[in-house]
Amino acid sequence: MPDQRWNHNVHYHRAVLNELPPHARRALDVGCGEGILARDLATAGVPHVVGIDRDANQIALARSAGGGPQYVHADYLAHDFDEPFDLVATIATLHHGDVATGLRRLKQLVNPGGRLVVVGLGARQWPADLPWDAVGFFAHRYYRLRRGYWQHGAPIVDPSLTNRQTVAVARRELPGVRFRRFVLFRHLLVWDAP
């Protein structure tokens, strides 16, 4: 049975799954937390899924849920993976460190012809974000009434870069990156490795 918990990050798992390359045999979930996205990727038919997180408690919870993925307690910036991945995905993790450094490392982990998918968040920029935040305010309440709201136990860090600054960094580090803004206080970066 699929996990029924909901929050802004879980809401955008579908955005990651929609970007899953049809040929994907290996996928990496960076900052996997309790492993919900990793299990979703395995359920979507990816034969080998790895979730990595530097929080030991989150990895313990992910492992206890089972479901097929391999879980690694380590920092993705330093961990030595056996081989690259057809899909590297991360949700609300990139802003926990230097965005440029993170993107360079994530890029290294993608197989030629593979894909990097980042669901991130940016610092509020007023008044430019006001329309997005207004829609997000009402969308959040709608979904919260329908689904409830799950507060995960992973560490939370406020982003230091705005969405605009994040896109500028991404365009420098990932030529050809595609950007999309979401109403629930998130954005999407998609990059295809040559």
CSV table of C-alpha atoms in Angstrom, one decimal:
chain,number,residue,atom,x,y,z
A,1,MET,CA,0.0,0.0,0.0
A,2,PRO,CA,1.4,3.4,-0.9
A,3,ASP,CA,2.4,5.8,1.9
A,4,GLN,CA,-0.5,8.2,2.6
A,5,ARG,CA,1.4,10.9,4.5
A,6,TRP,CA,1.2,14.3,3.0
A,7,ASN,CA,3.3,17.5,3.1
A,8,HIS,CA,4.7,19.9,0.6
A,9,ASN,CA,7.7,17.7,-0.2
A,10,VAL,CA,5.6,14.5,-0.6
A,11,HIS,CA,3.1,16.4,-2.8
A,12,TYR,CA,5.9,16.8,-5.4
A,13,HIS,CA,7.0,13.2,-5.5
A,14,ARG,CA,4.7,12.9,-8.6
A,15,ALA,CA,6.8,15.6,-10.3
A,16,VAL,CA,9.9,13.5,-9.8
A,17,LEU,CA,8.2,10.3,-11.0
A,18,ASN,CA,7.0,12.2,-14.1
A,19,GLU,CA,10.6,13.0,-15.0
A,20,LEU,CA,11.8,9.4,-14.6
A,21,PRO,CA,13.6,8.3,-17.7
A,22,PRO,CA,12.0,5.3,-19.3
A,23,HIS,CA,15.4,3.5,-19.4
A,24,ALA,CA,16.2,4.1,-15.7
A,25,ARG,CA,17.7,1.0,-14.1
A,26,ARG,CA,19.4,2.8,-11.2
A,27,ALA,CA,18.1,5.8,-9.2
A,28,LEU,CA,19.4,7.8,-6.3
A,29,ASP,CA,17.3,9.7,-3.8
A,30,VAL,CA,19.5,12.3,-2.1
A,31,GLY,CA,18.4,13.4,1.4
A,32,CYS,CA,15.9,10.5,1.4
A,33,GLY,CA,14.7,11.0,4.9
A,34,GLU,CA,12.3,8.1,5.8
A,35,GLY,CA,12.6,6.7,2.2
A,36,ILE,CA,9.1,7.5,0.9
A,37,LEU,CA,10.4,8.8,-2.5
A,38,ALA,CA,12.9,5.9,-2.7
A,39,ARG,CA,10.1,3.4,-2.2
A,40,ASP,CA,8.0,5.3,-4.8
A,41,LEU,CA,10.8,5.0,-7.3
A,42,ALA,CA,11.1,1.3,-6.6
A,43,THR,CA,7.3,0.9,-7.0
A,44,ALA,CA,7.5,2.8,-10.3
A,45,GLY,CA,9.8,-0.1,-11.6
A,46,VAL,CA,13.3,1.1,-11.1
A,47,PRO,CA,15.2,-2.1,-10.3
A,48,HIS,CA,18.0,-0.6,-8.2
A,49,VAL,CA,17.2,2.4,-5.9
A,50,VAL,CA,19.5,3.9,-3.3
A,51,GLY,CA,18.5,6.4,-0.7
A,52,ILE,CA,21.2,8.4,1.1
A,53,ASP,CA,20.8,10.7,4.1
A,54,ARG,CA,23.3,12.0,6.7
A,55,ASP,CA,20.7,11.7,9.5
A,56,ALA,CA,21.0,8.4,11.2
A,57,ASN,CA,17.5,8.5,12.7
A,58,GLN,CA,16.0,9.0,9.2
A,59,ILE,CA,17.9,6.2,7.7
A,60,ALA,CA,16.8,3.9,10.6
A,61,LEU,CA,13.2,4.7,9.9
A,62,ALA,CA,13.7,4.2,6.1
A,63,ARG,CA,15.3,0.8,6.7
A,64,SER,CA,12.5,-0.3,9.1
A,65,ALA,CA,9.9,0.4,6.4
A,66,GLY,CA,11.5,-2.0,3.9
A,67,GLY,CA,10.2,-1.9,0.4
A,68,GLY,CA,13.3,-2.7,-1.6
A,69,PRO,CA,15.6,0.3,-1.8
A,70,GLN,CA,19.1,0.2,-0.3
A,71,TYR,CA,19.7,3.0,2.3
A,72,VAL,CA,23.0,4.5,3.0
A,73,HIS,CA,23.8,6.6,6.1
A,74,ALA,CA,26.4,9.1,4.6
A,75,ASP,CA,26.8,12.6,3.2
A,76,TYR,CA,26.2,12.5,-0.6
A,77,LEU,CA,29.0,15.1,-1.1
A,78,ALA,CA,31.6,12.6,0.1
A,79,HIS,CA,30.2,9.2,-0.3
A,80,ASP,CA,31.9,6.9,-2.9
A,81,PHE,CA,29.1,5.4,-5.0
A,82,ASP,CA,30.0,2.3,-7.0
A,83,GLU,CA,28.7,3.7,-10.2
A,84,PRO,CA,26.5,6.6,-11.5
A,85,PHE,CA,22.7,6.6,-11.7
A,86,ASP,CA,20.2,7.0,-14.5
A,87,LEU,CA,18.1,9.3,-12.2
A,88,VAL,CA,19.4,11.4,-9.4
A,89,ALA,CA,16.6,13.0,-7.4
A,90,THR,CA,16.5,15.2,-4.4
A,91,ILE,CA,13.7,17.0,-2.6
A,92,ALA,CA,14.2,20.0,-0.2
A,93,THR,CA,17.9,19.0,0.3
A,94,LEU,CA,20.0,21.2,-1.9
A,95,HIS,CA,19.5,24.4,0.2
A,96,HIS,CA,21.0,22.6,3.3
A,97,GLY,CA,24.5,23.5,1.9
A,98,ASP,CA,26.1,25.5,-0.8
A,99,VAL,CA,23.9,25.2,-3.9
A,100,ALA,CA,26.7,25.4,-6.5
A,101,THR,CA,28.7,22.7,-4.7
A,102,GLY,CA,25.7,20.5,-4.3
A,103,LEU,CA,24.7,20.8,-8.0
A,104,ARG,CA,28.3,20.0,-9.1
A,105,ARG,CA,28.3,16.9,-7.0
A,106,LEU,CA,24.8,15.8,-8.1
A,107,LYS,CA,25.9,16.3,-11.7
A,108,GLN,CA,28.8,13.9,-11.2
A,109,LEU,CA,26.4,11.2,-10.0
A,110,VAL,CA,24.3,11.2,-13.2
A,111,ASN,CA,25.1,8.7,-16.0
A,112,PRO,CA,25.5,10.0,-19.5
A,113,GLY,CA,22.0,10.2,-20.9
A,114,GLY,CA,20.6,10.2,-17.4
A,115,ARG,CA,18.6,12.9,-15.6
A,116,LEU,CA,18.9,15.1,-12.5
A,117,VAL,CA,15.7,16.2,-10.8
A,118,VAL,CA,15.7,18.7,-8.0
A,119,VAL,CA,12.6,19.8,-6.1
A,120,GLY,CA,13.8,22.8,-4.0
A,121,LEU,CA,12.7,25.9,-2.2
A,122,GLY,CA,13.9,29.4,-2.2
A,123,ALA,CA,14.0,32.2,0.3
A,124,ARG,CA,11.1,34.6,0.1
A,125,GLN,CA,11.6,37.6,-2.1
A,126,TRP,CA,9.1,40.4,-1.6
A,127,PRO,CA,7.1,41.7,-3.4
A,128,ALA,CA,7.9,39.3,-6.3
A,129,ASP,CA,6.8,36.2,-4.4
A,130,LEU,CA,3.5,37.6,-3.1
A,131,PRO,CA,1.3,36.2,-5.8
A,132,TRP,CA,2.9,32.8,-5.5
A,133,ASP,CA,2.7,32.9,-1.7
A,134,ALA,CA,-1.0,33.9,-1.8
A,135,VAL,CA,-1.9,31.0,-4.0
A,136,GLY,CA,0.3,28.7,-1.9
A,137,PHE,CA,-1.5,29.8,1.2
A,138,PHE,CA,-4.9,28.7,-0.1
A,139,ALA,CA,-3.5,25.6,-1.8
A,140,HIS,CA,-1.8,24.5,1.5
A,141,ARG,CA,-5.1,24.9,3.4
A,142,TYR,CA,-7.0,23.0,0.8
A,143,TYR,CA,-4.7,20.0,0.8
A,144,ARG,CA,-4.2,20.1,4.6
A,145,LEU,CA,-8.0,19.8,5.1
A,146,ARG,CA,-8.2,16.9,2.6
A,147,ARG,CA,-5.0,15.0,3.5
A,148,GLY,CA,-3.8,16.2,6.9
A,149,TYR,CA,-0.2,17.3,7.3
A,150,TRP,CA,2.7,15.1,8.2
A,151,GLN,CA,5.6,16.9,9.9
A,152,HIS,CA,8.7,14.8,9.2
A,153,GLY,CA,11.5,14.5,11.8
A,154,ALA,CA,14.4,15.4,9.5
A,155,PRO,CA,16.4,18.6,10.2
A,156,ILE,CA,14.9,21.8,8.7
A,157,VAL,CA,17.0,24.6,7.2
A,158,ASP,CA,15.7,27.8,5.7
A,159,PRO,CA,17.1,28.5,2.2
A,160,SER,CA,19.6,31.4,1.8
A,161,LEU,CA,19.1,31.8,-1.9
A,162,THR,CA,15.9,33.1,-3.5
A,163,ASN,CA,14.3,31.2,-6.4
A,164,ARG,CA,15.8,33.6,-8.9
A,165,GLN,CA,19.3,33.2,-7.3
A,166,THR,CA,19.0,29.4,-7.3
A,167,VAL,CA,18.0,29.4,-11.0
A,168,ALA,CA,21.0,31.6,-11.8
A,169,VAL,CA,23.4,29.2,-10.0
A,170,ALA,CA,21.7,26.2,-11.7
A,171,ARG,CA,22.1,27.7,-15.2
A,172,ARG,CA,25.8,28.2,-14.5
A,173,GLU,CA,26.4,24.7,-13.2
A,174,LEU,CA,23.9,22.8,-15.4
A,175,PRO,CA,23.8,24.2,-19.0
A,176,GLY,CA,20.3,23.5,-20.4
A,177,VAL,CA,18.6,23.1,-17.0
A,178,ARG,CA,14.9,23.5,-17.1
A,179,PHE,CA,13.1,25.4,-14.3
A,180,ARG,CA,9.5,25.4,-13.1
A,181,ARG,CA,7.9,27.1,-10.2
A,182,PHE,CA,5.3,25.3,-8.0
A,183,VAL,CA,2.6,26.9,-5.9
A,184,LEU,CA,3.3,25.0,-2.7
A,185,PHE,CA,6.5,26.9,-2.1
A,186,ARG,CA,8.7,24.7,-4.2
A,187,HIS,CA,10.4,24.7,-7.6
A,188,LEU,CA,11.7,22.1,-10.0
A,189,LEU,CA,15.1,21.9,-11.7
A,190,VAL,CA,15.5,19.2,-14.4
A,191,TRP,CA,18.8,18.6,-16.2
A,192,ASP,CA,19.6,15.9,-18.8
A,193,ALA,CA,23.2,14.7,-18.9
A,194,PRO,CA,24.7,14.7,-22.4
